[in-house]
Short mmCIF file of C-alpha atoms in Angstrom, two decimals:
data_model
loop_
_atom_site.label_atom_id
_atom_site.label_comp_id
_atom_site.label_asym_id
_atom_site.label_seq_id
_atom_site.Cartn_x
_atom_site.Cartn_y
_atom_site.Cartn_z
CA GLN A 1 10.37 16.67 -19.25
CA ILE A 2 9.90 19.91 -17.27
CA THR A 3 12.30 22.59 -17.14
CA LEU A 4 12.67 26.28 -15.90
CA LYS A 5 15.55 28.85 -15.76
CA GLU A 6 16.16 32.06 -14.60
CA SER A 7 17.96 35.05 -16.33
CA GLY A 8 18.04 38.91 -15.88
CA PRO A 9 20.52 40.68 -13.94
CA THR A 10 23.15 40.03 -11.49
CA LEU A 11 23.57 43.52 -10.10
CA VAL A 12 21.38 46.08 -9.94
CA LYS A 13 21.30 49.86 -8.06
CA PRO A 14 19.19 50.29 -4.90
CA THR A 15 15.98 52.19 -6.35
CA GLN A 16 16.44 50.46 -9.70
CA THR A 17 13.88 48.22 -11.01
CA LEU A 18 14.83 44.36 -11.48
CA THR A 19 13.47 42.42 -13.77
CA LEU A 20 13.63 38.64 -14.02
CA THR A 21 12.53 36.41 -16.96
CA CYS A 22 11.34 32.58 -16.28
CA THR A 23 12.12 30.43 -19.64
CA PHE A 24 10.80 26.84 -18.96
CA SER A 25 10.05 24.07 -21.42
CA GLY A 26 7.84 20.55 -20.83
CA PHE A 27 4.59 22.35 -20.30
CA SER A 28 2.32 24.86 -21.02
CA LEU A 29 0.84 27.89 -19.04
CA SER A 30 -2.12 27.56 -20.79
CA THR A 31 -3.08 24.52 -19.19
CA PHE A 32 -6.04 24.21 -17.11
CA ALA A 33 -4.50 24.98 -13.37
CA VAL A 34 -0.88 25.21 -13.82
CA GLY A 35 1.14 27.74 -12.60
CA VAL A 36 4.36 29.35 -12.72
CA GLY A 37 5.74 31.23 -9.33
CA TRP A 38 9.10 32.73 -7.89
CA ILE A 39 10.47 32.69 -4.75
CA ARG A 40 13.73 34.03 -3.43
CA GLN A 41 16.04 33.15 -0.37
CA PRO A 42 18.47 36.09 0.73
CA PRO A 43 21.64 34.47 1.70
CA GLY A 44 21.13 32.75 5.14
CA LYS A 45 18.09 32.70 5.28
CA ALA A 46 14.74 31.12 4.25
CA LEU A 47 12.60 30.95 1.63
CA GLU A 48 10.51 34.01 0.86
CA TRP A 49 7.58 33.45 -1.73
CA LEU A 50 6.84 36.00 -4.00
CA ALA A 51 4.40 35.46 -6.45
CA LEU A 52 2.10 33.42 -8.75
CA ILE A 53 0.75 33.36 -11.87
CA TYR A 54 -1.56 30.70 -12.92
CA TRP A 55 -2.75 29.46 -16.43
CA ASN A 56 -6.07 32.01 -16.80
CA ASP A 57 -3.89 35.10 -15.60
CA ASP A 58 -4.53 34.83 -12.38
CA LYS A 59 -2.52 36.06 -10.29
CA ARG A 60 -1.30 36.55 -6.33
CA TYR A 61 1.58 38.16 -4.62
CA SER A 62 2.94 38.63 -1.15
CA PRO A 63 1.06 40.58 0.88
CA SER A 64 4.28 42.11 2.01
CA LEU A 65 6.13 42.73 -1.44
CA LYS A 66 3.01 43.62 -3.26
CA SER A 67 3.18 46.98 -3.88
CA ARG A 68 7.02 46.51 -5.93
CA LEU A 69 5.65 43.40 -7.69
CA THR A 70 4.09 42.66 -11.09
CA ILE A 71 4.09 39.17 -12.56
CA THR A 72 3.13 38.78 -16.18
CA LYS A 73 3.28 35.67 -18.70
CA ASP A 74 4.24 35.13 -22.54
CA THR A 75 2.43 31.50 -23.33
CA SER A 76 3.87 31.83 -26.63
CA LYS A 77 7.24 32.43 -25.44
CA ASN A 78 6.98 30.43 -22.33
CA GLN A 79 8.06 32.81 -20.79
CA VAL A 80 7.10 34.74 -17.33
CA VAL A 81 8.19 37.88 -15.93
CA LEU A 82 9.27 39.38 -12.55
CA THR A 83 8.94 43.10 -12.00
CA MET A 84 10.24 44.22 -8.57
CA THR A 85 10.42 48.34 -8.47
CA ASN A 86 12.60 50.20 -5.64
CA MET A 87 15.42 47.57 -5.05
CA ASP A 88 17.44 48.16 -2.15
CA PRO A 89 20.29 45.74 -0.26
CA VAL A 90 18.01 43.59 1.39
CA ASP A 91 16.51 42.51 -1.88
CA THR A 92 19.85 40.96 -2.61
CA ALA A 93 19.06 37.28 -2.75
CA THR A 94 18.92 34.04 -5.01
CA TYR A 95 15.78 34.24 -7.17
CA TYR A 96 13.83 31.13 -8.52
CA CYS A 97 11.18 30.34 -10.71
CA ALA A 98 9.07 27.09 -10.13
CA HIS A 99 6.46 24.88 -11.94
CA ARG A 100 3.09 25.02 -10.06
CA PRO A 101 1.25 21.38 -11.31
CA ARG A 102 -1.74 20.73 -12.00
CA GLN A 103 -4.24 20.95 -8.69
CA LEU A 104 -7.31 22.31 -7.58
CA PHE A 105 -6.85 25.65 -6.36
CA PRO A 106 -5.93 26.91 -3.30
CA ASN A 107 -3.69 23.39 -3.28
CA ASN A 108 -0.09 25.08 -4.05
CA TYR A 109 3.03 23.72 -3.99
CA PHE A 110 5.96 23.57 -6.74
CA ASP A 111 7.34 20.60 -8.37
CA TYR A 112 9.76 21.64 -10.32
CA TRP A 113 12.06 24.92 -9.77
CA GLY A 114 15.07 26.85 -11.73
CA GLN A 115 18.45 26.43 -10.69
CA GLY A 116 18.15 30.53 -9.53
CA ILE A 117 19.74 32.81 -10.43
CA LEU A 118 21.47 35.53 -7.54
CA VAL A 119 20.60 38.84 -7.56
CA THR A 120 22.92 41.43 -5.38
CA VAL A 121 21.80 44.76 -4.74
CA SER A 122 24.47 47.59 -4.44
CA SER A 123 25.66 50.40 -5.47
CA GLN B 1 9.41 36.09 11.40
CA SER B 2 7.51 32.87 9.47
CA MET B 3 3.94 32.17 9.47
CA LEU B 4 4.82 28.37 9.94
CA THR B 5 7.27 27.76 12.69
CA GLN B 6 10.24 24.88 12.18
CA PRO B 7 12.90 24.00 14.75
CA PRO B 8 15.76 26.06 13.42
CA SER B 9 17.66 22.38 13.38
CA VAL B 10 17.86 18.89 14.25
CA SER B 11 20.20 16.07 14.15
CA ALA B 12 20.67 12.24 14.40
CA ALA B 13 23.45 9.83 13.66
CA PRO B 14 23.03 7.63 10.48
CA GLY B 15 20.10 5.38 10.36
CA GLN B 16 18.50 6.65 13.04
CA LYS B 17 15.01 8.47 12.54
CA VAL B 18 14.17 11.87 12.77
CA THR B 19 11.10 14.32 12.37
CA ILE B 20 10.84 17.58 11.53
CA SER B 21 7.90 19.55 12.74
CA CYS B 22 5.88 22.74 10.97
CA SER B 23 3.58 24.55 13.15
CA GLY B 24 0.46 27.28 11.58
CA SER B 25 -2.82 27.91 12.47
CA SER B 26 -6.30 27.32 10.66
CA SER B 27 -5.81 29.77 7.98
CA ASN B 28 -3.15 27.76 7.01
CA ILE B 29 -2.37 24.47 7.57
CA GLY B 30 -5.48 23.66 9.28
CA ASN B 31 -7.55 23.75 6.14
CA ASN B 32 -4.73 23.23 3.33
CA TYR B 33 -2.51 20.90 2.26
CA VAL B 34 0.96 20.95 3.01
CA SER B 35 4.32 20.49 1.32
CA TRP B 36 7.77 19.70 2.23
CA TYR B 37 11.50 20.76 0.58
CA GLN B 38 14.71 19.41 0.60
CA HIS B 39 17.20 22.20 0.09
CA LEU B 40 21.05 21.93 -0.56
CA PRO B 41 22.98 24.75 -0.91
CA GLY B 42 23.96 25.95 -4.31
CA THR B 43 20.86 23.80 -5.92
CA ALA B 44 17.03 23.43 -7.14
CA PRO B 45 14.66 23.29 -3.96
CA LYS B 46 13.33 19.51 -4.08
CA LEU B 47 10.15 18.76 -3.44
CA LEU B 48 9.89 15.74 -1.14
CA ILE B 49 6.05 15.54 -0.09
CA TYR B 50 2.75 16.80 -1.09
CA ASP B 51 -0.60 17.01 -0.30
CA ASN B 52 0.32 16.32 3.48
CA ASN B 53 1.64 13.00 2.95
CA LYS B 54 2.31 11.77 -0.66
CA ARG B 55 5.76 11.37 -2.73
CA PRO B 56 6.68 12.14 -5.98
CA SER B 57 7.70 9.10 -7.51
CA GLU B 58 11.51 9.71 -7.25
CA ILE B 59 11.06 10.06 -3.80
CA PRO B 60 12.48 7.09 -1.54
CA ASP B 61 9.85 6.03 0.92
CA ARG B 62 12.60 6.88 3.69
CA PHE B 63 10.64 10.44 3.82
CA SER B 64 6.90 10.25 4.79
CA GLY B 65 4.42 13.41 5.82
CA SER B 66 1.63 13.54 8.07
CA LYS B 67 -0.50 16.44 9.26
CA SER B 68 -3.16 16.76 12.36
CA GLY B 69 -5.07 20.01 12.94
CA THR B 70 -2.75 22.95 12.51
CA SER B 71 0.65 21.05 12.57
CA ALA B 72 2.72 18.49 10.18
CA ASN B 73 5.12 16.93 10.66
CA LEU B 74 8.41 15.25 8.01
CA GLY B 75 9.73 12.04 8.88
CA ILE B 76 12.98 10.92 7.55
CA THR B 77 14.08 7.34 8.28
CA GLY B 78 17.35 5.06 7.68
CA LEU B 79 19.15 8.87 7.76
CA GLN B 80 21.97 9.16 5.11
CA THR B 81 25.10 11.65 4.88
CA GLY B 82 23.58 12.95 1.51
CA ASP B 83 20.33 14.29 3.85
CA GLU B 84 22.17 17.19 5.24
CA ALA B 85 20.51 19.77 3.84
CA ASP B 86 17.55 22.19 4.62
CA TYR B 87 14.23 21.16 4.86
CA TYR B 88 11.02 23.62 4.15
CA CYS B 89 7.39 23.29 4.68
CA GLY B 90 5.19 24.94 2.74
CA THR B 91 1.53 25.86 2.86
CA TRP B 92 -1.52 28.39 1.13
CA ASP B 93 -2.35 30.57 3.53
CA SER B 94 -6.58 31.28 2.97
CA ARG B 95 -6.69 34.71 5.27
CA LEU B 96 -3.54 35.90 3.51
CA SER B 97 -4.32 34.63 0.15
CA ALA B 98 -0.75 33.60 -0.02
CA VAL B 99 1.61 30.62 -0.26
CA LEU B 100 3.84 30.49 3.24
CA PHE B 101 7.01 28.31 3.29
CA GLY B 102 8.38 27.85 7.00
CA GLY B 103 11.82 29.25 8.24
CA GLY B 104 13.81 25.56 7.78
CA THR B 105 15.49 23.79 9.66
CA LYS B 106 19.02 22.72 9.01
CA LEU B 107 19.36 18.77 9.30
CA THR B 108 22.58 17.16 10.33
CA VAL B 109 23.43 13.61 9.91
CA LEU B 110 26.55 13.16 12.85
#
């Protein structure tokens, strides 16, 4: 059974750096072709993909946010960490992490999602 | 503004059928697989369709997916009030090297 859970601060100030952790179980991020992605949803708006890390440490980022994002993995802890710098009120959103199943690249979809964490950016 | 275009809303009566469209381009839908997600407020998105037309085992066959050229469709038959949700298409964009989601479609079951 695959589960994922997001953790981190629920309130950050403008210009601060956000660090979110995705702790998962039921799979290993050292398994061939598996990945973990981050997706967010601002209130009342659509899903927006942020980043994806693969089993081989290959990383992909949203082109519009690439300069602000870093995704890393700790296979031994079953965790993926996303950092986003220079936070702004427009970054207020529910942030989800999700499991990318074993698929040939570039077929990327997410079959298991965490419940999400609402992050508010406000002074 | 998403690169994948979905209608903002669709509606139909219980028991009826609805189709949600997702339009893209050759760099995304035209040359990559499409997936579909159901999202109810306050819950995690749920995968409905992957590889254009495949369903996870727990998804009923009332849900179907298709793709033609640079567009894809999600079909839902036998509509139920519990199907009221936001629906998103997703795919990979080979030019951007990025995952794309559509702008979402709100389904109302009247």
